Coordinates of C-alpha atoms and ligand atoms in Angstrom, one line a residue:
X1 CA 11.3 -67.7 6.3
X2 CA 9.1 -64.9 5.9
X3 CA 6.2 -64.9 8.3
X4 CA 3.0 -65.2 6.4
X5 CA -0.7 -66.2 8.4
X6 CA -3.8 -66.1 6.4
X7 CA -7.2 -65.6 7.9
X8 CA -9.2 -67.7 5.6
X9 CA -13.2 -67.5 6.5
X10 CA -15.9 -69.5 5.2
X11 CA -18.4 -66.7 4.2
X12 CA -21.3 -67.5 5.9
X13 CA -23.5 -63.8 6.3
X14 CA -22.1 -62.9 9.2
X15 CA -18.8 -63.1 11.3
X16 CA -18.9 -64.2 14.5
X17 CA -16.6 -62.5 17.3
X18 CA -14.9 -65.8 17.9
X19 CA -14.1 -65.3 14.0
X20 CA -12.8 -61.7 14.6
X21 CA -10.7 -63.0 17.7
X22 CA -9.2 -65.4 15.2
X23 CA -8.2 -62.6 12.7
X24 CA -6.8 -60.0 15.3
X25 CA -4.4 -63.0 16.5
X26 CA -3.6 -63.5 13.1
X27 CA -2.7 -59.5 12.5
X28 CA -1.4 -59.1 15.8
X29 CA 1.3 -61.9 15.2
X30 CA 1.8 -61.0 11.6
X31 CA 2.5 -57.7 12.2
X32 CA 4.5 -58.4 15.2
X33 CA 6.8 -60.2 13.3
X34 CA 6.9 -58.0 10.4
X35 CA 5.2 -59.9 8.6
X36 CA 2.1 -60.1 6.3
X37 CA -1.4 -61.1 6.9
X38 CA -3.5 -62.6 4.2
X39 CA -7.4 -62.8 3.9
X40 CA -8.4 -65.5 1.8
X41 CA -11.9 -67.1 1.0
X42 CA -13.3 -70.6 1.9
X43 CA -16.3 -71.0 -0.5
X44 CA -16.2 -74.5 -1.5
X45 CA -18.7 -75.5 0.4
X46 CA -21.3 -74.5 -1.9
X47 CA -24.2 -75.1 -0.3
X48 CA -23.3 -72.5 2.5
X49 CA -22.9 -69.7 -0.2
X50 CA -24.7 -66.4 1.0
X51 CA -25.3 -64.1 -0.9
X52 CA -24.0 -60.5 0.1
X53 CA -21.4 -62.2 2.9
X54 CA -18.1 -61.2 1.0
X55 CA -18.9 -57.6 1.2
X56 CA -20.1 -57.5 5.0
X57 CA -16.9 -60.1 5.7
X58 CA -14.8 -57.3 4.4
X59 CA -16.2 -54.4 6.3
X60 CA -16.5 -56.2 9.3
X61 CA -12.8 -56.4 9.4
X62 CA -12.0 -53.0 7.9
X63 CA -14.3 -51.3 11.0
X64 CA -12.6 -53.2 13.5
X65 CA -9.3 -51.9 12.0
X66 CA -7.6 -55.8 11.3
X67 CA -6.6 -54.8 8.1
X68 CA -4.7 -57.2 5.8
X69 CA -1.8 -57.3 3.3
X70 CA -3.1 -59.6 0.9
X71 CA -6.1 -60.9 -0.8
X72 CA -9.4 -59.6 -0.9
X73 CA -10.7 -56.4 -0.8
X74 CA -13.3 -53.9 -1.6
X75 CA -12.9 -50.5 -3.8
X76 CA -15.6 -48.7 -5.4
X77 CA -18.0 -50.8 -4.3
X78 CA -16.0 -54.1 -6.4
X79 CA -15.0 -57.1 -4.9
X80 CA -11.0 -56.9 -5.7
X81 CA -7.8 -59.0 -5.5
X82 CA -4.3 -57.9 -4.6
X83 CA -1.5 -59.9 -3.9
X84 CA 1.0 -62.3 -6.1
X85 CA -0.3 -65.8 -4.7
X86 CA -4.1 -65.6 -5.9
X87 CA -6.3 -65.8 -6.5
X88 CA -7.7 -65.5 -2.6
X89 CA -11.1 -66.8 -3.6
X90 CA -11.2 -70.8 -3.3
X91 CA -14.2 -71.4 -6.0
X92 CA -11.7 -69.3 -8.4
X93 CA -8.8 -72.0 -8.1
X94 CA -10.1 -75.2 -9.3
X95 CA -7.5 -75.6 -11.6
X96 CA -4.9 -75.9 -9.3
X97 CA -6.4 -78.6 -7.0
X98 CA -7.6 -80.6 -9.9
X99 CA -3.5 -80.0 -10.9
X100 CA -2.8 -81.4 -7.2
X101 CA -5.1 -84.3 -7.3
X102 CA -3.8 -86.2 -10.1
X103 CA -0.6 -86.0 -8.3
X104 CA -1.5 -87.4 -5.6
X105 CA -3.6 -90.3 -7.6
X106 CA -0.8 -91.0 -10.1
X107 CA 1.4 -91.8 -6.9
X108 CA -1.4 -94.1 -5.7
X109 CA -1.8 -91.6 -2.6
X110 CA -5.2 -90.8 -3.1
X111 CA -7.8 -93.1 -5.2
X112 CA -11.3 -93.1 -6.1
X113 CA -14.5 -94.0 -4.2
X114 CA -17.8 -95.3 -6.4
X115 CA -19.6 -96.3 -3.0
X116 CA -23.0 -94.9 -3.1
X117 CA -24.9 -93.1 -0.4
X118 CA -26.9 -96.5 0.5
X119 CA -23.4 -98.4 1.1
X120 CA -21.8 -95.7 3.2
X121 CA -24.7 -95.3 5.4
X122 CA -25.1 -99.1 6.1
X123 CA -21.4 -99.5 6.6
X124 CA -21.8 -96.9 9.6
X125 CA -25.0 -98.2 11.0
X126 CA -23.0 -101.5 11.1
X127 CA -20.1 -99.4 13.0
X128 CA -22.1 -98.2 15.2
X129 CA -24.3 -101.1 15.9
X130 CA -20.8 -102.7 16.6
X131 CA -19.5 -99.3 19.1
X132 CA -17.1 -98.7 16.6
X133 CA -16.2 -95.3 15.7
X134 CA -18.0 -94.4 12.3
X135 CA -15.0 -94.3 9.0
X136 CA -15.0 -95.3 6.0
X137 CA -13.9 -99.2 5.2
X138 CA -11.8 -98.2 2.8
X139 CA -13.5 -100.7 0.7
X140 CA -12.6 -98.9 -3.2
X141 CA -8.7 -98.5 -1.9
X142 CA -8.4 -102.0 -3.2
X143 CA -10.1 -101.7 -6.6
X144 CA -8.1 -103.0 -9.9
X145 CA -7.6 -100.1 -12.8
X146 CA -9.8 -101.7 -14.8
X147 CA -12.5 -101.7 -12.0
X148 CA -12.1 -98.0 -11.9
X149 CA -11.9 -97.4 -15.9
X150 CA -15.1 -99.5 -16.2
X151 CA -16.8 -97.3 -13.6
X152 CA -15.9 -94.1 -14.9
X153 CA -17.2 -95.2 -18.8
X154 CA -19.9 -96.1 -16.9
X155 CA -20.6 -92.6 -15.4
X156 CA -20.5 -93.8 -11.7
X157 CA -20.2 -90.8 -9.9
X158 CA -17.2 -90.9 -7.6
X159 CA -15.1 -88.7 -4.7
X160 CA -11.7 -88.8 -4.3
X161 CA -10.0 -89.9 -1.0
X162 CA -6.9 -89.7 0.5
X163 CA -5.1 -92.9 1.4
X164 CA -4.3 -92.3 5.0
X165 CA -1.0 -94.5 6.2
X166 CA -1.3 -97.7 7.7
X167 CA -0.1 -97.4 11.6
X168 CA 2.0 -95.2 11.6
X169 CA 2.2 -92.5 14.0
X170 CA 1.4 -88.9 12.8
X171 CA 2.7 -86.0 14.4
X172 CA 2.7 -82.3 15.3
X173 CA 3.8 -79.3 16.9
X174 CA 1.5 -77.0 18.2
X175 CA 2.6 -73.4 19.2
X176 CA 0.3 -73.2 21.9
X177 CA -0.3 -77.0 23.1
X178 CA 2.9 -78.1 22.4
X179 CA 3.6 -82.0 20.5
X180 CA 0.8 -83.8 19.2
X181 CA 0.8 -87.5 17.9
X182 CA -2.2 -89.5 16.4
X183 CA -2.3 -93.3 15.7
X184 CA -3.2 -93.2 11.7
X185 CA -5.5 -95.8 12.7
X186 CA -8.0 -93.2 14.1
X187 CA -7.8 -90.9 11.2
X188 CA -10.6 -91.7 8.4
X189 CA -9.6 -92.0 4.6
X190 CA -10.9 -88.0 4.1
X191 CA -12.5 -87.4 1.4
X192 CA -10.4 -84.7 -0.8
X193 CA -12.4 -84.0 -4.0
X194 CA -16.4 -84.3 -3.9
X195 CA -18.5 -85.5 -6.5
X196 CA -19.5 -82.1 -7.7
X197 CA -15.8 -81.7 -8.3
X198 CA -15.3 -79.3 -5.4
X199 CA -12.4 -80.0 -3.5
X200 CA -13.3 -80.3 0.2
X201 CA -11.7 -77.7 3.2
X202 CA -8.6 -80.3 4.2
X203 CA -7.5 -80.8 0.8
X204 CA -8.3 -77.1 -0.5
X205 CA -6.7 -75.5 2.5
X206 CA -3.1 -77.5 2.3
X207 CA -2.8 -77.0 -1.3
X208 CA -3.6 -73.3 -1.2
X209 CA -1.3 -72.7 2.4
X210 CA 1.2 -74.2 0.6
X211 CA 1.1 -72.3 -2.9
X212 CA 0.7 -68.9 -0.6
X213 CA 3.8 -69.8 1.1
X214 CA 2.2 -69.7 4.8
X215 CA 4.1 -69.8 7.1
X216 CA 1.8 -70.0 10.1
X217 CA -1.6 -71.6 10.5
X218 CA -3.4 -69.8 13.3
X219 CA -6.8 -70.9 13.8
X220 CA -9.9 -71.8 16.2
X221 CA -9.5 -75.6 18.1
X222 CA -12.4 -76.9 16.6
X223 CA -9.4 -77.3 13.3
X224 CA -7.3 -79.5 15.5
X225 CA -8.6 -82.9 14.5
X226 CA -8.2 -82.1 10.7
X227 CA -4.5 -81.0 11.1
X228 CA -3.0 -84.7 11.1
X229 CA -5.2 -85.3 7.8
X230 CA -3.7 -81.9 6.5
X231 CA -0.2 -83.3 8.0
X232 CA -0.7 -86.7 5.5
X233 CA -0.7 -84.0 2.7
X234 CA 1.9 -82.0 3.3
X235 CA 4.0 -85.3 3.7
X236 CA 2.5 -86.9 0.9
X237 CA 3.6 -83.8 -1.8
X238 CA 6.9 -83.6 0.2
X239 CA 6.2 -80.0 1.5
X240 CA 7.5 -78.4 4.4
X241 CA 5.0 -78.5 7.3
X242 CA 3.7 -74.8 8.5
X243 CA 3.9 -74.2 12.3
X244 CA 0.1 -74.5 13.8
X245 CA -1.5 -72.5 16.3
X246 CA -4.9 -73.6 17.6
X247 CA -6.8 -71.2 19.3
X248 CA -9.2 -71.5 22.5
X249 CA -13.0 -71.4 21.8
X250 CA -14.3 -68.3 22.8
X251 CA -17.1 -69.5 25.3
X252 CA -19.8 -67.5 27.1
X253 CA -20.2 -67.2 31.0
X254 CA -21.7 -71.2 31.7
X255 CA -18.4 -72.4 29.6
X256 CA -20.2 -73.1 26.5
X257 CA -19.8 -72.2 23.2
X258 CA -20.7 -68.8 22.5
X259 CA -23.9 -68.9 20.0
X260 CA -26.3 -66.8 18.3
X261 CA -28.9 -68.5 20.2
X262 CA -27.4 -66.5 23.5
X263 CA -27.7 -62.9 22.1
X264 CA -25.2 -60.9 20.6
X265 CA -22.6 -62.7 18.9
X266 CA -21.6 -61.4 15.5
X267 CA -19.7 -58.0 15.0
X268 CA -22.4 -55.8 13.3
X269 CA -24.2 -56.8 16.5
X270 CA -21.4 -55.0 18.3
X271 CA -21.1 -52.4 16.0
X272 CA -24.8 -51.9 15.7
X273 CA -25.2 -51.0 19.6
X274 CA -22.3 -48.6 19.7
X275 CA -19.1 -50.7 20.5
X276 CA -16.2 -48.4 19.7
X277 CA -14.0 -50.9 17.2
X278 CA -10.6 -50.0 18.8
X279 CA -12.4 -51.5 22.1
X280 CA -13.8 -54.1 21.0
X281 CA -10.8 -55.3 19.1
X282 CA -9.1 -54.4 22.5
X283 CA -10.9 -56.5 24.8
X284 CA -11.5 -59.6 22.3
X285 CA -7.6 -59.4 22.4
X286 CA -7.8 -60.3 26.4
X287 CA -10.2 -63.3 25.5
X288 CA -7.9 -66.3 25.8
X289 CA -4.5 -63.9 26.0
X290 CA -3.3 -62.4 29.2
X291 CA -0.8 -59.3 28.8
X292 CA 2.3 -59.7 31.2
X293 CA 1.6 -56.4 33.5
X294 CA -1.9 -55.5 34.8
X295 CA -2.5 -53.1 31.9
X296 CA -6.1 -54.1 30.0
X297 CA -6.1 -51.1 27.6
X298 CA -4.5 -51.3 24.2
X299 CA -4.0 -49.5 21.7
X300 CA -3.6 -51.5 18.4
X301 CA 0.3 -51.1 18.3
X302 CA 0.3 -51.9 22.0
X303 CA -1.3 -55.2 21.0
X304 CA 1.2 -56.2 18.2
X305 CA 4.1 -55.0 20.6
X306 CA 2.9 -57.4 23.4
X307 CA 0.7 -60.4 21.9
X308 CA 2.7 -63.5 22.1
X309 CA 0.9 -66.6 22.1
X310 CA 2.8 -68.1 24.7
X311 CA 0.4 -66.2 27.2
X312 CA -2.5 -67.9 25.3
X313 CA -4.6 -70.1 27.3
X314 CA -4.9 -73.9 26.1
X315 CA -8.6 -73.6 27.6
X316 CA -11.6 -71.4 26.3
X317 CA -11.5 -68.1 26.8
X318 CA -14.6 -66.5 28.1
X319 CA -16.2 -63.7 26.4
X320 CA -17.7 -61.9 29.5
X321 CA -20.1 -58.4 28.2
X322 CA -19.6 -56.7 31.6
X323 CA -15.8 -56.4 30.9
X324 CA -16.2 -55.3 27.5
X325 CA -19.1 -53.0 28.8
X326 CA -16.2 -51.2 31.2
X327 CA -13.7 -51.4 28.3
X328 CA -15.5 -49.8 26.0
X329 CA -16.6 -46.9 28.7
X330 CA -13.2 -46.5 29.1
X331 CA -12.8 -45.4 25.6
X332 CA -15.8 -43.6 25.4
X333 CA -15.0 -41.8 28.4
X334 CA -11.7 -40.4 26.9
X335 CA -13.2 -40.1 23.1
X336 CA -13.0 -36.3 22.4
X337 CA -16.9 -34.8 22.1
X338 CA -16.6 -33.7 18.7
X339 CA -16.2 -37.2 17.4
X340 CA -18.5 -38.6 19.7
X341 CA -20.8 -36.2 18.4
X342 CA -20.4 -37.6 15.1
X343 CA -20.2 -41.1 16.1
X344 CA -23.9 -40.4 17.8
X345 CA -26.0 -39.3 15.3
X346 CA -26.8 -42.4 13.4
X347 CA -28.5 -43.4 16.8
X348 CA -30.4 -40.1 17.3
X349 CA -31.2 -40.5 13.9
X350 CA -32.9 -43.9 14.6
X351 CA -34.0 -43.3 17.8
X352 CA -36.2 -40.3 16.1
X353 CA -35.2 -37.9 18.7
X354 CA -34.2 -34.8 15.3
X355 CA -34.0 -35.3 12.0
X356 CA -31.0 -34.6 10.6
X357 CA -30.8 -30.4 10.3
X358 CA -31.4 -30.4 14.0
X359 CA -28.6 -32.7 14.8
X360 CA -26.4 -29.6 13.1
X361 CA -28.6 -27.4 14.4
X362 CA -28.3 -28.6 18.0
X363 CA -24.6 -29.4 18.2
X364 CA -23.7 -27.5 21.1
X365 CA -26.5 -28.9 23.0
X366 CA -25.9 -32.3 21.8
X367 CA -22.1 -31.6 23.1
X368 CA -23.1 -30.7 26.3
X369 CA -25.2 -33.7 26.9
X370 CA -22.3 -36.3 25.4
X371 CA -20.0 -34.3 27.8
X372 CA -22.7 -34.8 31.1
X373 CA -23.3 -37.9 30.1
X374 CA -20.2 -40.0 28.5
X375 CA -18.8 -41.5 31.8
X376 CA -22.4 -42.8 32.2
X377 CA -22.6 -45.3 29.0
X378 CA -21.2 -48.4 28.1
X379 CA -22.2 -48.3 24.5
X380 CA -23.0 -45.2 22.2
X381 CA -26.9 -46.5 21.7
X382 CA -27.3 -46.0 25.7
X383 CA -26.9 -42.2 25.1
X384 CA -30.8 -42.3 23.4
X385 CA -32.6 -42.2 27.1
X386 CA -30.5 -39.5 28.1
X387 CA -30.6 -37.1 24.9
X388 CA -34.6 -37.7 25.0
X389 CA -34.3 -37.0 28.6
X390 CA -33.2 -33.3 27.8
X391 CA -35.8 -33.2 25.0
X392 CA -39.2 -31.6 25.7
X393 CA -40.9 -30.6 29.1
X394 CA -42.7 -33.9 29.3
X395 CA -41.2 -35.9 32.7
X396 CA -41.9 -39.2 32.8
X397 CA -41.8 -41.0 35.7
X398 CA -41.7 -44.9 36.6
X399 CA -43.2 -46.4 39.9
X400 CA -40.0 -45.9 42.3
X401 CA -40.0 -42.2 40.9
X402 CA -43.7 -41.8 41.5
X403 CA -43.7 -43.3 44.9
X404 CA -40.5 -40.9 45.2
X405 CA -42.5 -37.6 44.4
X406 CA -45.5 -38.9 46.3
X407 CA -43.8 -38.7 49.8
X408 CA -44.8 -35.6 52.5
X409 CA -42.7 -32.5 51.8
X410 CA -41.9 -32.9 47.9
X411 CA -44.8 -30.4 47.2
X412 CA -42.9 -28.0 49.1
X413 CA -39.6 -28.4 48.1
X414 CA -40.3 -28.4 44.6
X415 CA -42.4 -24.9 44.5
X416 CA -39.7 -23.6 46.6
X417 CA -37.2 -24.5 43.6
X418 CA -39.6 -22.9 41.0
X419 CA -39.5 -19.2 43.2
X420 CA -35.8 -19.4 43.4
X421 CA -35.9 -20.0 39.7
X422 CA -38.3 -17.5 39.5
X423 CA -35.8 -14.7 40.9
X424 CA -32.6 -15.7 38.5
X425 CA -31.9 -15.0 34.9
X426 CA -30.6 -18.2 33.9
X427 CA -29.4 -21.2 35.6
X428 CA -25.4 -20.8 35.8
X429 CA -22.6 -22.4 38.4
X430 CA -23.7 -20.1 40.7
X431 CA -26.8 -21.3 41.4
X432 CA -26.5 -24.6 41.4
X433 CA -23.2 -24.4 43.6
X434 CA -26.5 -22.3 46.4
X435 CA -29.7 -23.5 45.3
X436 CA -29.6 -26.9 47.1
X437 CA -28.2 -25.3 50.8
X438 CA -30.9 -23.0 50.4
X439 CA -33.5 -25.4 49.5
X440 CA -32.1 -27.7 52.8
X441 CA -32.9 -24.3 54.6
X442 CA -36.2 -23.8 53.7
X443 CA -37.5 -26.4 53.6
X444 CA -35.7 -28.5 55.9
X445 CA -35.3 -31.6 53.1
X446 CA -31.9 -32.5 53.1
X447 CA -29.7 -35.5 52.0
X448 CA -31.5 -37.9 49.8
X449 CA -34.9 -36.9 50.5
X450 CA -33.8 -33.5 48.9
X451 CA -31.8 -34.7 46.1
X452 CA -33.4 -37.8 45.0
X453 CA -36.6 -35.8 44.6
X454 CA -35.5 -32.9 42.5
X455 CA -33.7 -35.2 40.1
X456 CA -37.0 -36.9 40.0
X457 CA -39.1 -34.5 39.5
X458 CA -37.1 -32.8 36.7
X459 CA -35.7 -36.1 34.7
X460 CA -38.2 -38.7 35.8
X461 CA -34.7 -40.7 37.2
X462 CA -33.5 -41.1 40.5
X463 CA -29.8 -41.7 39.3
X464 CA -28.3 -39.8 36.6
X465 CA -24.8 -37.4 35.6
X466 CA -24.5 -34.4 37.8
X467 CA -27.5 -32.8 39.0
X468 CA -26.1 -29.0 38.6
X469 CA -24.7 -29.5 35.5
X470 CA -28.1 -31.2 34.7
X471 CA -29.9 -28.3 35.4
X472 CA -27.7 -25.8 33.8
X473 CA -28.2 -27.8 30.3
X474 CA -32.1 -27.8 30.9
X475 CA -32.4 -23.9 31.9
X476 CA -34.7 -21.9 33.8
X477 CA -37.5 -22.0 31.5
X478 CA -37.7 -25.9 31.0
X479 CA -36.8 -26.8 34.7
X480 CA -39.9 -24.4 35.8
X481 CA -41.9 -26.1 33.1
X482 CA -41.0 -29.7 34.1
X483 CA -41.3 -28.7 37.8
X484 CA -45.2 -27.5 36.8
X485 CA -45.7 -30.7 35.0
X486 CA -44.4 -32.9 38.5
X487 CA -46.4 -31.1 40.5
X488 CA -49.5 -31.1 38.6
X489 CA -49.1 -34.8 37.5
X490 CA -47.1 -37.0 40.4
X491 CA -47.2 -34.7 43.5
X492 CA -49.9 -34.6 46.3
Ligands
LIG1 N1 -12.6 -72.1 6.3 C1 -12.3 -72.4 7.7 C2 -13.3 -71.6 8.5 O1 -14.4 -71.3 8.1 C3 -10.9 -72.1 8.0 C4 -10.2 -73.0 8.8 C5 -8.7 -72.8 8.8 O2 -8.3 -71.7 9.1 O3 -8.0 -73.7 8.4 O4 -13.1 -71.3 9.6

């Protein structure tokens, strides 16, 4: 059997990097098998419908570089559909589960419910009341065909549920977790078809896995208790059963679930900060999947060469920043400067620093600062402090700097700098590979009570890239100007 695995999100404005983690499994074991990967839609839900999602679903997927086979895509600017088994879109397929239902009825495997709101909710107060487990009683399983005809003339509104099996003993294999059995007892009679005429998720998703011939169902835990409802189905039209694959939860640091409430969670946040995709995609890949060696950067085709999911975890994986932080400056690091250059801008842009004819204008300078400056950052948007650090002869200075510049001898050592910059052309390698020796010499500052001032009193930082390089970047006219400033404003 060909291997086909679908990705099939619910479009809900914005996709969530547990969401993406699902997807890159998906691609990484489609294409590790040869295989294709298939992005469908999940809109029957239509009270979740946002307006707008499709499109940033879509490029959310295409930055991070999972690209699918199948489905549903975007060109020109219109939503498109490509593939033999669609269409990918759920709301566009009624047809086929209202095809699929009145199987399902005519072999008395699913059947109509008239209850009303009031009943159901009384029924489950009574449950509970009772410590049962809220379900449905079943109670319209029973009713006569003419019960049912007479309702419908009647223009009772109804659902459609499935009749789940009496006792019996539903089971499962699971890819990562290995058997599963559930007593039908525990399983409620689900409720396929809504009143509205939607289908719901269980009954939508078998019918359309089924008719686009997947082959593997690879998706987040939280699906695990629908899967023996989804089982009933695929027994119930005599299909073969796909192999499953429930993911861990991705979780934050406390072992929770990772939420919007905590900060960052969705992939234009990500993006939006500077995450390089191929490292994000990269480290997501390491939440809940452990490589074999001690390798923990991947390239895409190193990913679908080595994913596996028998090295995924049956417990959450935790989404930790700091490690994607170092992941990402390890691509950054090694990104060449001309496309960091490029991949900066839309950050300086919004940061104010130039418009956009001094970005071009500036390029070399704007290279030499991503070169100083690119082992420092974990994320493209950190480069804006150190780009408006090199702008201007303004130094501004925090407390710990000011308390810095304020100490006995800085005076000293600083107007000693400005003569020796006094009697050069320009700042080059030479100089800076002298200037602080001879500074130690005259002025008898040396170690960090030399160093940590003149960074200070130049950047307004105490930490920073390399000071000579620093100073070559700034030249002789700026670092005498920004030496003037320090003295006049922070020194004593
Ligand atoms: N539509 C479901 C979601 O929003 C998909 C679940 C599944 O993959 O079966 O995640």
């Amino acid at each position: 059997m060909d291997t086909r695995v679908r990705f099939a999100p619910s479009p809900t404005g914005y996709v969530h990097i547990g969401s993406l983690r699902t997807a890159l499994y998906d691609y990484l074991y489609a294409k590790g098998k040869q295989g294709k990967y298939i992005l469908r839609i999940e809109d029957t839900d239509r009270s979740r419908f946002v307006e707008g999602a499709l499109e940033n679903l879509i490029k959310s997927l295409e930055w991070a570089g999972v690209k699918h086979d199948e489905g549903i895509f975007i060109e020109n600017g219109e939503v498109i559909q490509k593939g033999e088994y669609g269409p990918y879109i759920q709301s566009e397929r009624l047809d086929l589960y209202k095809e699929h239902i009145d199987i399902l009825i005519e072999k008395g495997l699913a059947y109509r419910c008239f209850c009303s709101k009031e009943r159901l909710d009384k029924v489950r107060e009574e449950q509970k009341r009772k410590g049962q487990t809220p379900m449905y009683d079943k109670h319209c399983r029973g009713l006569s065909q003419e019960e049912i005809d007479r309702n419908i003339n009647e223009g009772k509104d109804y659902v459609i549920r499935l009749k789940i099996p009496e006792d019996e003993s539903i089971e499962f294999k699971d890819l990562i977790r290995g058997n599963i059995s559930i007593d039908s007892k525990e399983i409620d009679d689900q409720v396929l078809i809504k009143s509205d005429g939607f289908p719901t998720y269980h009954f939508a998703v078998v019918v359309d896995d089924h008719l686009m011939k997947i082959s593997h169902i690879i998706r987040g835990e939280e699906w695990l208790t629908s899967t023996p409802k989804q089982v009933i189905l695929y027994n119930y039209f005599g299909w073969e059963v796909p192999e499953f694959v429930h993911l861990p939860t991705v979780l934050n640091k406390d072992k929770k679930k990772l939420s919007k409430r905590q900060g960052d969670v969705s992939v234009s946040d990500f993006k939006d900060k500077g995450y390089l995709p191929e490292a994000l995609v990269n480290y997501l890949a390491l939440v809940g999947w452990s490589p074999k060696g001690n390798n923990e950067i991947f390239s895409m085709e190193e990913l679908i060469e080595e994913f596996s999911f028998e090295n995924v975890s049956k417990t959450g994986g935790v989404f930790d920043v700091e490690k994607l932080n170092w992941v990402n400056s390890q691509y950054i690091k090694n990104y060449d400067n001309d496309k960091l250059y490029e991949l900066v801008k839309p950050f300086v842009l919004k940061a104010d620093l130039l418009d956009k004819e001094e970005y071009e204008a500036r390029k070399n300078w704007l290279i030499n600062i991503i070169d100083l400056v690119k082992e420092k950052i974990n994320y493209l948007e950190e480069i804006i402090p150190h780009v408006e650090m090199f702008m201007g002869t303004e130094v501004k200075a925090d407390e710990e700097v000011k308390e810095t510049l304020k100490q006995e001898g800085v005076k000293e050592l600083l107007e000693a700098f400005i003569k020796e910059l006094q009697n050069i052309n320009d700042v080059d390698d030479e100089f800076t590979k002298t200037i602080f020796k001879k500074l130690q010499k005259e002025t008898g500052s040396k170690g960090k009570n030399l160093y940590m001032p003149l960074r200070g009193a130049v950047t307004g930082h105490l930490h920073g890239p390399d000071m000579g390089k620093t100073f070559i970047l700034l030249g002789k006219v700026n670092l005498i100007d920004r030496l003037n400033y320090t003295l006049d404003k922070y020194t004593k």
